[in-house]
PDB file of C-alpha atoms in Angstrom:
ATOM      1  CA  UNK A   1      67.009  15.199 -54.520  1.00 50.00           C
ATOM      2  CA  UNK A   2      66.996  16.330 -57.562  1.00 49.00           C
ATOM      3  CA  UNK A   3      68.468  13.490 -58.784  1.00 48.00           C
ATOM      4  CA  UNK A   4      65.338  11.674 -57.764  1.00 51.00           C
ATOM      5  CA  UNK A   5      62.744  13.916 -59.081  1.00 51.00           C
ATOM      6  CA  UNK A   6      64.344  12.975 -62.481  1.00 51.00           C
ATOM      7  CA  UNK A   7      63.683   9.439 -61.786  1.00 57.00           C
ATOM      8  CA  UNK A   8      67.042   8.323 -60.601  1.00 55.00           C
ATOM      9  CA  UNK A   9      65.901   6.723 -57.485  1.00 76.00           C
ATOM     10  CA  UNK A  10      68.740   4.301 -56.889  1.00 81.00           C
ATOM     11  CA  UNK A  11      71.470   6.724 -56.864  1.00 81.00           C
ATOM     12  CA  UNK A  12      69.457   9.235 -55.261  1.00 80.00           C
ATOM     13  CA  UNK A  13      68.850   7.031 -52.426  1.00 87.00           C
ATOM     14  CA  UNK A  14      72.453   6.482 -52.501  1.00 88.00           C
ATOM     15  CA  UNK A  15      73.460   9.873 -52.556  1.00 90.00           C
ATOM     16  CA  UNK A  16      70.783  10.838 -49.523  1.00 87.00           C
ATOM     17  CA  UNK A  17      71.896   8.113 -47.279  1.00 90.00           C
ATOM     18  CA  UNK A  18      75.568   9.316 -47.727  1.00 92.00           C
ATOM     19  CA  UNK A  19      74.407  12.864 -46.852  1.00 89.00           C
ATOM     20  CA  UNK A  20      73.021  11.263 -43.808  1.00 90.00           C
ATOM     21  CA  UNK A  21      75.953   9.396 -42.727  1.00 90.00           C
ATOM     22  CA  UNK A  22      78.021  12.572 -43.323  1.00 91.00           C
ATOM     23  CA  UNK A  23      76.057  14.758 -41.483  1.00 89.00           C
ATOM     24  CA  UNK A  24      75.929  12.299 -38.330  1.00 88.00           C
ATOM     25  CA  UNK A  25      79.508  11.423 -38.240  1.00 92.00           C
ATOM     26  CA  UNK A  26      80.689  15.436 -38.496  1.00 92.00           C
ATOM     27  CA  UNK A  27      78.451  16.233 -35.677  1.00 85.00           C
ATOM     28  CA  UNK A  28      75.959  18.457 -37.748  1.00 84.00           C
ATOM     29  CA  UNK A  29      73.518  20.442 -36.222  1.00 90.00           C
ATOM     30  CA  UNK A  30      70.345  18.717 -35.591  1.00 91.00           C
ATOM     31  CA  UNK A  31      68.608  20.741 -38.344  1.00 91.00           C
ATOM     32  CA  UNK A  32      70.910  19.231 -40.886  1.00 91.00           C
ATOM     33  CA  UNK A  33      70.656  15.801 -39.777  1.00 90.00           C
ATOM     34  CA  UNK A  34      66.535  16.178 -39.799  1.00 91.00           C
ATOM     35  CA  UNK A  35      66.989  17.625 -43.179  1.00 90.00           C
ATOM     36  CA  UNK A  36      69.076  14.815 -44.451  1.00 91.00           C
ATOM     37  CA  UNK A  37      66.429  12.195 -42.935  1.00 91.00           C
ATOM     38  CA  UNK A  38      63.448  13.941 -44.667  1.00 91.00           C
ATOM     39  CA  UNK A  39      65.596  13.805 -47.800  1.00 91.00           C
ATOM     40  CA  UNK A  40      65.981  10.279 -47.489  1.00 93.00           C
ATOM     41  CA  UNK A  41      62.529   9.677 -47.073  1.00 92.00           C
ATOM     42  CA  UNK A  42      61.670  11.391 -50.235  1.00 90.00           C
ATOM     43  CA  UNK A  43      64.201   9.216 -52.098  1.00 91.00           C
ATOM     44  CA  UNK A  44      62.699   6.301 -50.622  1.00 92.00           C
ATOM     45  CA  UNK A  45      59.230   7.326 -51.325  1.00 91.00           C
ATOM     46  CA  UNK A  46      60.114   7.985 -55.006  1.00 89.00           C
ATOM     47  CA  UNK A  47      61.528   4.609 -55.288  1.00 90.00           C
ATOM     48  CA  UNK A  48      58.012   3.544 -54.035  1.00 92.00           C
ATOM     49  CA  UNK A  49      60.182   2.048 -50.743  1.00 93.00           C
ATOM     50  CA  UNK A  50      57.205   3.359 -48.471  1.00 94.00           C
ATOM     51  CA  UNK A  51      58.313   1.444 -45.575  1.00 94.00           C
ATOM     52  CA  UNK A  52      61.989   2.710 -45.611  1.00 93.00           C
ATOM     53  CA  UNK A  53      60.385   6.266 -46.081  1.00 93.00           C
ATOM     54  CA  UNK A  54      58.254   5.761 -43.020  1.00 92.00           C
ATOM     55  CA  UNK A  55      61.225   4.800 -41.149  1.00 91.00           C
ATOM     56  CA  UNK A  56      63.226   8.114 -42.122  1.00 89.00           C
ATOM     57  CA  UNK A  57      60.115   9.971 -40.916  1.00 92.00           C
ATOM     58  CA  UNK A  58      59.594   8.135 -37.877  1.00 90.00           C
ATOM     59  CA  UNK A  59      63.469   8.738 -37.025  1.00 85.00           C
ATOM     60  CA  UNK A  60      62.930  12.365 -37.568  1.00 85.00           C
ATOM     61  CA  UNK A  61      59.708  13.092 -35.063  1.00 87.00           C
ATOM     62  CA  UNK A  62      61.645  13.141 -31.885  1.00 84.00           C
ATOM     63  CA  UNK A  63      63.798  15.762 -33.262  1.00 88.00           C
ATOM     64  CA  UNK A  64      61.467  17.770 -34.895  1.00 88.00           C
ATOM     65  CA  UNK A  65      59.468  18.178 -31.521  1.00 87.00           C
ATOM     66  CA  UNK A  66      62.680  19.096 -29.779  1.00 89.00           C
ATOM     67  CA  UNK A  67      63.642  21.595 -32.294  1.00 89.00           C
ATOM     68  CA  UNK A  68      60.280  23.167 -32.966  1.00 84.00           C
ATOM     69  CA  UNK A  69      61.160  24.127 -36.507  1.00 85.00           C
ATOM     70  CA  UNK A  70      58.143  25.147 -38.506  1.00 87.00           C
ATOM     71  CA  UNK A  71      59.890  24.666 -42.068  1.00 87.00           C
ATOM     72  CA  UNK A  72      61.263  21.124 -41.452  1.00 90.00           C
ATOM     73  CA  UNK A  73      58.265  20.263 -39.878  1.00 91.00           C
ATOM     74  CA  UNK A  74      56.132  21.015 -42.775  1.00 92.00           C
ATOM     75  CA  UNK A  75      58.346  19.021 -44.990  1.00 92.00           C
ATOM     76  CA  UNK A  76      58.206  15.999 -42.890  1.00 93.00           C
ATOM     77  CA  UNK A  77      54.193  15.997 -42.900  1.00 94.00           C
ATOM     78  CA  UNK A  78      54.703  16.579 -46.679  1.00 93.00           C
ATOM     79  CA  UNK A  79      56.852  13.654 -46.647  1.00 94.00           C
ATOM     80  CA  UNK A  80      53.943  11.708 -44.366  1.00 95.00           C
ATOM     81  CA  UNK A  81      51.153  12.353 -47.094  1.00 95.00           C
ATOM     82  CA  UNK A  82      53.316  11.438 -49.959  1.00 94.00           C
ATOM     83  CA  UNK A  83      53.646   8.036 -48.242  1.00 95.00           C
ATOM     84  CA  UNK A  84      50.474   7.878 -47.235  1.00 94.00           C
ATOM     85  CA  UNK A  85      49.087   8.635 -50.950  1.00 94.00           C
ATOM     86  CA  UNK A  86      51.874   6.043 -52.214  1.00 93.00           C
ATOM     87  CA  UNK A  87      50.173   3.375 -49.786  1.00 93.00           C
ATOM     88  CA  UNK A  88      46.865   4.413 -50.875  1.00 94.00           C
ATOM     89  CA  UNK A  89      45.798   5.889 -47.751  1.00 94.00           C
ATOM     90  CA  UNK A  90      44.326   9.137 -49.243  1.00 94.00           C
ATOM     91  CA  UNK A  91      42.207  10.438 -46.014  1.00 95.00           C
ATOM     92  CA  UNK A  92      45.418  10.547 -44.076  1.00 95.00           C
ATOM     93  CA  UNK A  93      47.422  11.627 -47.074  1.00 95.00           C
ATOM     94  CA  UNK A  94      45.004  14.650 -47.215  1.00 96.00           C
ATOM     95  CA  UNK A  95      45.009  15.468 -43.595  1.00 97.00           C
ATOM     96  CA  UNK A  96      48.995  15.315 -43.472  1.00 95.00           C
ATOM     97  CA  UNK A  97      48.944  17.590 -46.356  1.00 95.00           C
ATOM     98  CA  UNK A  98      46.641  19.985 -44.868  1.00 96.00           C
ATOM     99  CA  UNK A  99      48.719  20.555 -41.824  1.00 96.00           C
ATOM    100  CA  UNK A 100      51.954  20.746 -43.781  1.00 93.00           C
ATOM    101  CA  UNK A 101      50.136  23.492 -45.873  1.00 92.00           C
ATOM    102  CA  UNK A 102      48.983  25.409 -42.700  1.00 94.00           C
ATOM    103  CA  UNK A 103      52.408  25.244 -41.511  1.00 91.00           C
ATOM    104  CA  UNK A 104      53.951  26.560 -44.795  1.00 88.00           C
ATOM    105  CA  UNK A 105      51.427  29.291 -44.910  1.00 87.00           C
ATOM    106  CA  UNK A 106      51.010  30.439 -41.245  1.00 86.00           C
ATOM    107  CA  UNK A 107      54.762  30.430 -40.891  1.00 80.00           C
ATOM    108  CA  UNK A 108      55.732  31.561 -44.214  1.00 73.00           C
ATOM    109  CA  UNK A 109      57.886  28.556 -44.668  1.00 67.00           C
ATOM    110  CA  UNK A 110      60.228  28.377 -47.941  1.00 64.00           C
ATOM    111  CA  UNK A 111      59.917  24.961 -49.856  1.00 67.00           C
ATOM    112  CA  UNK A 112      62.770  24.136 -52.349  1.00 71.00           C
ATOM    113  CA  UNK A 113      61.665  23.308 -55.732  1.00 70.00           C
ATOM    114  CA  UNK A 114      61.716  19.334 -55.259  1.00 72.00           C
ATOM    115  CA  UNK A 115      59.276  19.838 -52.346  1.00 78.00           C
ATOM    116  CA  UNK A 116      57.008  22.268 -54.441  1.00 79.00           C
ATOM    117  CA  UNK A 117      56.897  19.487 -57.184  1.00 83.00           C
ATOM    118  CA  UNK A 118      56.190  16.608 -54.530  1.00 83.00           C
ATOM    119  CA  UNK A 119      53.482  18.844 -53.082  1.00 86.00           C
ATOM    120  CA  UNK A 120      51.862  19.569 -56.284  1.00 89.00           C
ATOM    121  CA  UNK A 121      52.052  15.916 -57.465  1.00 90.00           C
ATOM    122  CA  UNK A 122      50.847  14.554 -53.716  1.00 91.00           C
ATOM    123  CA  UNK A 123      47.955  17.287 -53.944  1.00 92.00           C
ATOM    124  CA  UNK A 124      46.843  16.173 -57.521  1.00 94.00           C
ATOM    125  CA  UNK A 125      47.095  12.453 -56.609  1.00 93.00           C
ATOM    126  CA  UNK A 126      44.844  13.057 -53.349  1.00 95.00           C
ATOM    127  CA  UNK A 127      42.203  15.166 -55.391  1.00 93.00           C
ATOM    128  CA  UNK A 128      41.888  12.727 -57.913  1.00 95.00           C
ATOM    129  CA  UNK A 129      41.295   9.833 -55.263  1.00 94.00           C
ATOM    130  CA  UNK A 130      38.721  11.298 -52.953  1.00 95.00           C
ATOM    131  CA  UNK A 131      35.499  13.023 -53.753  1.00 95.00           C
ATOM    132  CA  UNK A 132      35.237  17.121 -53.071  1.00 94.00           C
ATOM    133  CA  UNK A 133      33.534  16.601 -49.836  1.00 96.00           C
ATOM    134  CA  UNK A 134      35.936  13.941 -48.375  1.00 96.00           C
ATOM    135  CA  UNK A 135      39.060  16.086 -49.397  1.00 95.00           C
ATOM    136  CA  UNK A 136      37.849  19.277 -47.945  1.00 96.00           C
ATOM    137  CA  UNK A 137      37.069  17.602 -44.813  1.00 97.00           C
ATOM    138  CA  UNK A 138      40.299  15.849 -44.352  1.00 96.00           C
ATOM    139  CA  UNK A 139      42.142  18.760 -45.554  1.00 95.00           C
ATOM    140  CA  UNK A 140      40.216  21.088 -43.098  1.00 97.00           C
ATOM    141  CA  UNK A 141      40.879  18.560 -40.287  1.00 97.00           C
ATOM    142  CA  UNK A 142      44.891  18.651 -41.087  1.00 97.00           C
ATOM    143  CA  UNK A 143      44.832  22.322 -41.217  1.00 96.00           C
ATOM    144  CA  UNK A 144      43.369  22.969 -37.897  1.00 97.00           C
ATOM    145  CA  UNK A 145      46.099  20.588 -36.121  1.00 95.00           C
ATOM    146  CA  UNK A 146      48.206  22.250 -33.829  1.00 92.00           C
ATOM    147  CA  UNK A 147      52.207  21.327 -34.516  1.00 89.00           C
ATOM    148  CA  UNK A 148      52.005  18.861 -31.655  1.00 89.00           C
ATOM    149  CA  UNK A 149      48.981  17.328 -32.701  1.00 93.00           C
ATOM    150  CA  UNK A 150      50.201  17.135 -36.379  1.00 91.00           C
ATOM    151  CA  UNK A 151      53.600  15.472 -35.148  1.00 90.00           C
ATOM    152  CA  UNK A 152      51.790  13.073 -32.862  1.00 90.00           C
ATOM    153  CA  UNK A 153      49.123  12.081 -36.034  1.00 92.00           C
ATOM    154  CA  UNK A 154      52.207  11.644 -38.274  1.00 88.00           C
ATOM    155  CA  UNK A 155      53.770   9.184 -35.610  1.00 85.00           C
ATOM    156  CA  UNK A 156      50.702   7.060 -34.854  1.00 81.00           C
ATOM    157  CA  UNK A 157      50.921   4.293 -36.927  1.00 61.00           C
ATOM    158  CA  UNK A 158      47.203   3.204 -36.356  1.00 49.00           C
ATOM    159  CA  UNK A 159      46.345   6.144 -38.789  1.00 48.00           C
ATOM    160  CA  UNK A 160      48.160   4.189 -41.695  1.00 43.00           C
TER     161      UNK A 160
END
């Protein structure tokens, strides 16, 4: 993902696709496959290929439900926020980012530097697009979601 963060989206997407293929073909743990799908989603999002990023996100959601892994779920919700923000749906983005923030905070989930940068950039973009009250309301609604509600919200294409 560092390659993508530095603006090299095409090689970054290829590397993430290779990582996912390797994880799937070697019988890696479900956590590694989920992490590879999330990374691929971020690579697609950085390339402004939001449809492909959304596919990577949706491919993850059933695995995330089964795993119940808080840190990876927070990363996936951050990806959902990044996709929504990129597509101009800032209310949805703020709600997903609020849900991700709640998971990161409640479970002391660690973020990689790349995800910290994505979080900061997405947060800044959303704040610039919404007035204070709209942002605060959407953010609080996201933070109040349970894990199951947040995953359902991320999966629900009618919210897009």
